[in-house]
mmCIF file of C-alpha atoms in Angstrom:
data_model
loop_
_atom_site.group_PDB
_atom_site.id
_atom_site.type_symbol
_atom_site.label_atom_id
_atom_site.label_comp_id
_atom_site.label_asym_id
_atom_site.label_seq_id
_atom_site.Cartn_x
_atom_site.Cartn_y
_atom_site.Cartn_z
ATOM 1 C CA GLU W 469 2.673 10.420 11.420
ATOM 2 C CA LEU W 470 1.555 7.512 13.610
ATOM 3 C CA ALA W 471 3.948 8.507 16.372
ATOM 4 C CA LYS W 472 2.208 11.887 16.786
ATOM 5 C CA TYR W 473 -0.762 10.065 18.420
ATOM 6 C CA THR W 474 1.273 9.257 21.517
ATOM 7 C CA MET W 475 3.389 12.428 21.868
ATOM 8 C CA SER W 476 3.021 15.014 24.542
ATOM 9 C CA GLU W 477 1.944 18.576 23.645
ATOM 10 C CA LYS W 478 5.443 19.694 24.281
ATOM 11 C CA ARG W 479 6.972 17.289 21.771
ATOM 12 C CA LEU W 480 4.238 17.995 19.226
ATOM 13 C CA LYS W 481 5.441 21.602 19.134
ATOM 14 C CA ASN W 482 8.786 20.378 17.738
ATOM 15 C CA ILE W 483 7.145 18.706 14.669
ATOM 16 C CA ARG W 484 7.305 20.583 11.424
ATOM 17 C CA SER W 485 5.153 19.867 8.398
ATOM 18 C CA PHE W 486 6.289 19.672 4.785
ATOM 19 C CA THR W 487 5.257 22.753 2.844
ATOM 20 C CA ARG W 488 5.010 21.537 -0.840
ATOM 21 C CA PHE W 489 3.538 18.117 -0.371
ATOM 22 C CA LYS W 490 2.655 15.458 2.344
ATOM 23 C CA PRO W 491 4.691 12.379 1.815
ATOM 24 C CA LEU W 492 3.100 8.993 2.802
ATOM 25 C CA ARG W 493 4.570 5.825 3.799
ATOM 26 C CA GLU W 494 3.379 2.645 2.239
ATOM 27 C CA VAL W 495 3.270 -0.543 4.266
ATOM 28 C CA SER W 496 3.101 -4.046 2.752
ATOM 29 C CA LEU W 497 2.619 -7.433 4.253
ATOM 30 C CA VAL W 498 5.115 -9.707 2.461
ATOM 31 C CA TYR W 499 4.958 -13.436 2.842
ATOM 32 C CA SER W 500 5.896 -16.571 0.847
ATOM 33 C CA LYS W 501 3.331 -17.952 -1.604
ATOM 34 C CA HIS W 502 4.035 -21.289 0.162
ATOM 35 C CA PHE W 503 2.837 -19.923 3.463
ATOM 36 C CA SER W 504 -0.248 -22.028 4.037
ATOM 37 C CA LYS W 505 -1.882 -20.134 6.902
ATOM 38 C CA HIS W 506 -3.989 -17.747 4.772
ATOM 39 C CA LYS W 507 -6.575 -17.260 7.533
ATOM 40 C CA LEU W 508 -3.857 -16.131 9.894
ATOM 41 C CA THR W 509 -2.430 -13.742 7.298
ATOM 42 C CA ASN W 510 -5.857 -12.213 6.651
ATOM 43 C CA LEU W 511 -6.532 -11.882 10.397
ATOM 44 C CA MET W 512 -3.270 -10.138 10.987
ATOM 45 C CA TRP W 513 -3.804 -7.686 8.086
ATOM 46 C CA ARG W 514 -7.386 -6.844 9.324
ATOM 47 C CA LYS W 515 -6.054 -6.301 12.859
ATOM 48 C CA ILE W 516 -3.346 -3.902 11.615
ATOM 49 C CA LEU W 517 -5.937 -1.924 9.678
ATOM 50 C CA GLU W 518 -8.315 -1.962 12.661
ATOM 51 C CA ASP W 519 -5.775 -0.576 15.032
ATOM 52 C CA LEU W 520 -4.703 2.295 12.847
ATOM 53 C CA PRO W 521 -6.521 5.653 13.352
ATOM 54 C CA GLN W 522 -9.291 6.139 10.808
ATOM 55 C CA GLU W 523 -7.707 9.223 9.306
ATOM 56 C CA LEU W 524 -4.702 7.169 8.306
ATOM 57 C CA HIS W 525 -6.832 4.936 6.034
ATOM 58 C CA ASN W 526 -7.362 7.773 3.541
ATOM 59 C CA LYS W 527 -4.978 7.234 0.587
ATOM 60 C CA HIS W 528 -5.591 10.783 -0.754
ATOM 61 C CA ARG W 529 -4.174 12.630 2.235
ATOM 62 C CA GLY W 530 -0.732 12.895 0.610
ATOM 63 C CA SER W 531 1.678 11.492 -1.995
ATOM 64 C CA VAL W 532 3.617 8.193 -1.871
ATOM 65 C CA VAL W 533 7.329 8.938 -2.340
ATOM 66 C CA GLU W 534 9.205 6.158 -4.157
ATOM 67 C CA TRP W 535 12.264 4.821 -2.263
ATOM 68 C CA LYS W 536 15.442 4.702 -4.362
#
């Protein structure tokens, strides 16, 4: 979904949407509990959220699909 923001009109025409549901991808920031740079971790997390398009922040725009 994020890749669509940088695609040309020609390539966007090749994208097909799911018909029954919209799957979402979950992203987690994983780090050791012994990682002492909490300020750095929080800054990085905020920067990631800041750089995502606002419409991708909405958790109700689709369904998270469990990975098996």
